[in-house]
């Protein structure tokens, strides 16, 4: 069955996706639009850049916000633009500098924490009232999806700052989920933990870390299913968490890793 012949699972929903111009972000936006959502793409590129324009052309039914997730003023501006309700928020923006712990500059540690974890905190703090309004205005709670990583659960050399930031994002997810649910705010918060997925991020990591060339190929071989994932395979997990089919889930972690963490 083609995905467009399935019932629309996000009809009438307004969604915001950060890091929307990257591999996983774009796949999420694409699937959300195909399922009837009005999507705000948010990323660092200026709105009049070729990349942003092309993305909007490709999707149709979407809008663009230039937004640095580490900057509170950008979040305030975004809140003004999107209006008074938001059904779905995907905190997907991320960076992944690599390097041995002892040689990692403090500025790099701080930057990865700021983008991968503080960004989600600022998003929640700024948009909670809009999410709550959406959650209370119909019978489906608003859904926040934090894109963490399997490195929140298992270790990897040369990835300490990235792994620590994703572990913090996993913890933030659970406490926010409980706080919102117990506070009767009608907002669910869950995390997705992708394994290795072929995008610009992993291609860059592969180039930086691998002397002999294809680290992605090696990671694929070491994954029980014998390959790395595709952005679309992560997007389907996001679609499930965004839709009402996951309505009894909050504070959960959904691992999509071809069996990596089951080993
Ligand atoms: N690719 C993988 O194997 C993998 C595995 C686990 C988790 N993830 C996570 O998935 C998410 C998406 O990664 P991807 O693989 O699509 O990478 P990507 O590099 O293709 O996309 C990341 C996007 O985030 C944007 N971004 C970076 N800093 C930003 C900021 N300060 N404000 C707003 N946007 C910013 C970038 O411009 C880019 O468009 C990330 O959080 C990443 O950590 C990826």
XYZ file of C-alpha atoms and ligand atoms in Angstrom:
307
model
C 0.000 0.000 0.000
C 1.484 3.380 -0.910
C 1.639 5.780 2.006
C -0.872 8.132 0.364
C -3.493 5.406 0.218
C -3.331 5.102 4.010
C -5.739 7.244 6.059
C -4.317 10.668 6.903
C -3.048 10.393 10.450
C -2.254 14.049 11.148
C -5.118 15.846 9.449
C -5.771 19.283 10.952
C -2.538 19.245 12.993
C 0.071 21.981 13.038
C 3.652 20.724 13.516
C 7.070 22.331 13.970
C 10.235 20.372 13.129
C 13.706 21.712 13.980
C 16.743 20.752 11.910
C 14.180 20.354 9.142
C 16.624 20.749 6.249
C 18.733 17.771 7.327
C 18.298 14.130 6.382
C 15.992 12.921 9.160
C 14.238 16.282 9.590
C 13.284 16.482 5.925
C 11.987 12.899 5.926
C 9.812 13.700 8.959
C 8.439 16.867 7.324
C 7.728 14.976 4.119
C 5.769 12.244 5.913
C 3.898 14.711 8.155
C 2.810 16.779 5.129
C 1.754 13.591 3.321
C -0.391 12.771 6.354
C -2.224 16.092 6.298
C -0.264 18.224 8.783
C 0.595 21.857 8.267
C 4.339 21.840 8.925
C 6.731 24.589 9.972
C 10.270 23.741 8.872
C 12.849 25.338 11.165
C 16.587 25.441 10.501
C 19.639 27.716 10.397
C 19.503 28.647 6.696
C 17.973 32.020 5.827
C 14.398 31.826 4.555
C 15.473 33.109 1.132
C 18.284 30.552 0.738
C 18.141 28.037 -2.110
C 18.016 25.165 0.376
C 14.962 26.512 2.212
C 13.178 27.460 -1.030
C 13.823 24.040 -2.570
C 12.554 22.267 0.529
C 9.302 24.240 0.485
C 8.873 23.585 -3.239
C 9.437 19.872 -2.698
C 6.938 19.644 0.147
C 4.122 22.044 -0.656
C 1.821 22.778 2.315
C 4.710 23.900 4.521
C 6.212 27.110 5.915
C 9.755 27.997 6.875
C 11.264 29.628 9.977
C 14.922 30.560 10.293
C 15.624 29.418 13.818
C 18.753 28.704 15.823
C 17.498 26.353 18.537
C 20.069 27.675 21.030
C 18.720 31.236 20.846
C 15.770 32.139 23.083
C 14.908 35.198 20.959
C 14.546 32.975 17.891
C 12.107 30.793 19.837
C 10.096 33.855 20.908
C 9.903 34.994 17.278
C 8.877 31.483 16.195
C 6.129 31.428 18.825
C 4.749 34.717 17.473
C 4.754 33.388 13.913
C 3.036 30.065 14.521
C 0.024 31.499 16.342
C -1.681 30.322 19.485
C -1.604 26.526 19.105
C 0.813 23.801 18.159
C -0.121 20.111 18.015
C 3.281 18.527 17.332
C 6.837 19.615 18.127
C 9.837 17.616 16.899
C 13.153 18.575 18.510
C 15.385 17.115 15.823
C 18.185 19.681 15.290
C 21.525 18.196 16.199
C 25.277 18.347 15.722
C 27.808 15.567 16.270
C 31.388 16.686 16.678
C 33.763 13.779 17.153
C 37.116 13.512 18.883
C 38.920 12.006 21.821
C 37.681 13.191 25.201
C 40.992 14.663 26.336
C 41.345 16.763 23.201
C 37.772 18.005 22.983
C 37.702 21.812 23.354
C 35.333 23.029 26.069
C 33.600 25.269 23.503
C 32.705 22.208 21.453
C 31.299 20.425 24.509
C 29.190 23.500 25.330
C 27.977 23.882 21.755
C 26.834 20.275 21.424
C 24.988 20.534 24.753
C 23.418 23.817 23.635
C 22.115 22.478 20.322
C 21.210 18.904 21.247
C 19.733 19.453 24.701
C 19.289 23.108 25.642
C 17.495 23.622 22.310
C 14.778 21.182 23.341
C 14.485 22.813 26.769
C 14.009 26.254 25.173
C 11.464 24.848 22.730
C 9.406 23.308 25.529
C 9.673 26.338 27.787
C 8.578 28.679 24.977
C 5.886 26.560 23.369
C 4.307 24.627 26.275
C 1.292 26.946 26.511
C 0.626 26.606 22.766
C 0.986 22.821 22.947
C -1.362 22.722 25.922
C -3.957 24.836 24.096
C -3.841 22.433 21.144
C -3.970 19.401 23.445
C -7.005 20.720 25.298
C -8.908 21.979 22.281
C -9.642 18.487 20.967
C -9.496 14.957 22.307
C -5.872 14.312 21.287
C -3.008 15.438 23.483
C -0.239 17.472 21.891
C 2.872 15.434 21.083
C 6.513 16.385 21.583
C 9.123 14.119 20.013
C 12.769 14.452 20.971
C 15.224 12.888 18.551
C 17.851 11.413 20.847
C 20.158 8.533 19.848
C 21.175 5.023 20.833
C 24.249 6.785 22.248
C 21.988 7.850 25.135
C 22.073 4.173 26.137
C 25.390 2.746 24.919
C 28.866 4.155 24.563
C 31.040 4.877 21.557
C 34.620 6.133 21.393
C 35.150 9.707 20.197
C 31.521 10.573 20.811
C 31.473 11.531 24.514
C 29.998 15.040 24.187
C 27.383 13.916 21.677
C 26.436 10.886 23.796
C 26.203 12.993 26.965
C 23.931 15.503 25.229
C 21.652 12.737 23.946
C 21.552 11.133 27.409
C 20.509 14.484 28.848
C 17.809 14.794 26.190
C 16.498 11.341 27.124
C 16.249 12.393 30.791
C 14.667 15.731 29.924
C 12.028 13.809 27.967
C 10.991 11.699 30.939
C 10.784 14.481 33.515
C 8.924 16.804 31.128
C 6.512 13.960 30.313
C 5.698 13.335 33.980
C 5.485 17.041 34.830
C 3.070 17.757 31.972
C 0.937 14.659 32.553
C 0.629 15.165 36.318
C -0.011 18.859 35.764
C -2.916 17.934 33.434
C -1.324 19.921 30.601
C -2.435 17.505 27.808
C 1.089 17.257 26.369
C 2.881 13.942 25.725
C 6.681 13.855 25.441
C 8.589 10.882 24.013
C 12.026 10.249 22.575
C 13.240 8.379 19.511
C 16.631 6.687 19.599
C 17.894 6.086 16.075
C 20.786 3.798 15.398
C 23.085 4.685 12.509
C 21.312 6.382 9.623
C 22.845 7.603 6.404
C 22.636 11.428 6.383
C 25.064 14.341 6.068
C 25.770 13.956 9.801
C 27.031 10.390 9.580
C 28.800 11.022 6.295
C 30.718 13.887 7.967
C 31.452 11.722 11.051
C 32.563 8.940 8.771
C 34.956 11.255 6.925
C 36.368 12.625 10.192
C 36.790 9.332 12.052
C 37.701 6.786 9.470
C 41.179 6.619 8.084
C 40.414 3.709 5.878
C 37.251 5.176 4.415
C 33.831 3.863 4.928
C 32.855 3.893 8.589
C 29.183 3.824 7.623
C 29.716 0.560 5.817
C 31.423 -0.891 8.911
C 28.619 0.321 11.184
C 26.112 -1.269 8.818
C 27.941 -4.591 8.992
C 28.031 -4.399 12.811
C 24.282 -3.756 12.994
C 22.405 -7.054 13.506
C 20.145 -6.304 10.530
C 23.260 -5.853 8.410
C 22.783 -2.277 7.261
C 22.376 1.315 8.458
C 18.915 2.872 8.509
C 17.222 5.350 6.195
C 15.791 8.725 7.291
C 12.325 7.520 6.277
C 12.550 4.634 8.760
C 13.036 7.162 11.578
C 10.273 9.367 10.175
C 7.733 6.537 10.463
C 8.529 6.238 14.195
C 7.953 10.001 14.504
C 4.647 9.667 12.634
C 3.508 7.015 15.110
C 4.450 9.159 18.130
C 2.857 12.242 16.562
C -0.391 10.447 15.796
C -3.154 9.500 18.170
C -2.205 5.828 17.772
C 0.431 6.383 20.488
C -2.018 8.254 22.760
C -1.169 6.207 25.901
C 2.585 6.774 25.489
C 4.469 9.477 27.329
C 8.016 9.477 28.706
C 8.760 6.481 26.467
C 11.854 5.825 24.412
C 11.424 4.286 21.002
C 14.585 2.647 19.675
C 14.913 2.312 15.896
C 18.333 0.795 15.390
C 18.278 -2.456 13.401
C 19.018 -4.336 16.642
C 22.206 -2.452 17.633
C 21.309 -2.022 21.339
C 19.847 -5.543 21.591
C 23.302 -7.091 21.209
N 22.125 10.180 11.331
C 22.232 9.350 12.371
O 22.841 8.272 12.303
C 21.591 9.726 13.679
C 21.558 8.748 14.683
C 20.971 9.061 15.905
C 20.427 10.305 16.107
N 20.478 11.233 15.112
C 19.900 12.546 15.398
O 18.942 12.864 14.422
C 18.852 14.288 14.295
C 18.926 14.676 12.821
O 20.215 14.306 12.339
P 20.562 14.025 10.812
O 21.257 12.723 10.778
O 19.365 14.262 9.967
O 21.677 15.140 10.585
P 21.811 16.322 9.513
O 23.156 16.884 9.744
O 21.427 15.853 8.172
O 20.687 17.349 10.007
C 20.819 18.132 11.170
C 20.107 19.466 10.939
O 20.146 20.222 12.156
C 20.382 21.578 11.797
N 20.959 22.311 12.915
C 22.196 22.188 13.448
N 22.354 23.098 14.422
C 21.200 23.793 14.514
C 20.750 24.869 15.326
N 21.554 25.446 16.261
N 19.485 25.353 15.162
C 18.688 24.797 14.208
N 19.054 23.792 13.392
C 20.303 23.294 13.551
C 21.364 21.488 10.621
O 21.377 22.700 9.875
C 20.792 20.306 9.841
O 19.850 20.712 8.870
C 19.987 14.855 15.148
O 19.495 15.279 16.391
C 20.910 13.669 15.321
O 21.695 13.769 16.483
C 21.038 10.974 13.910
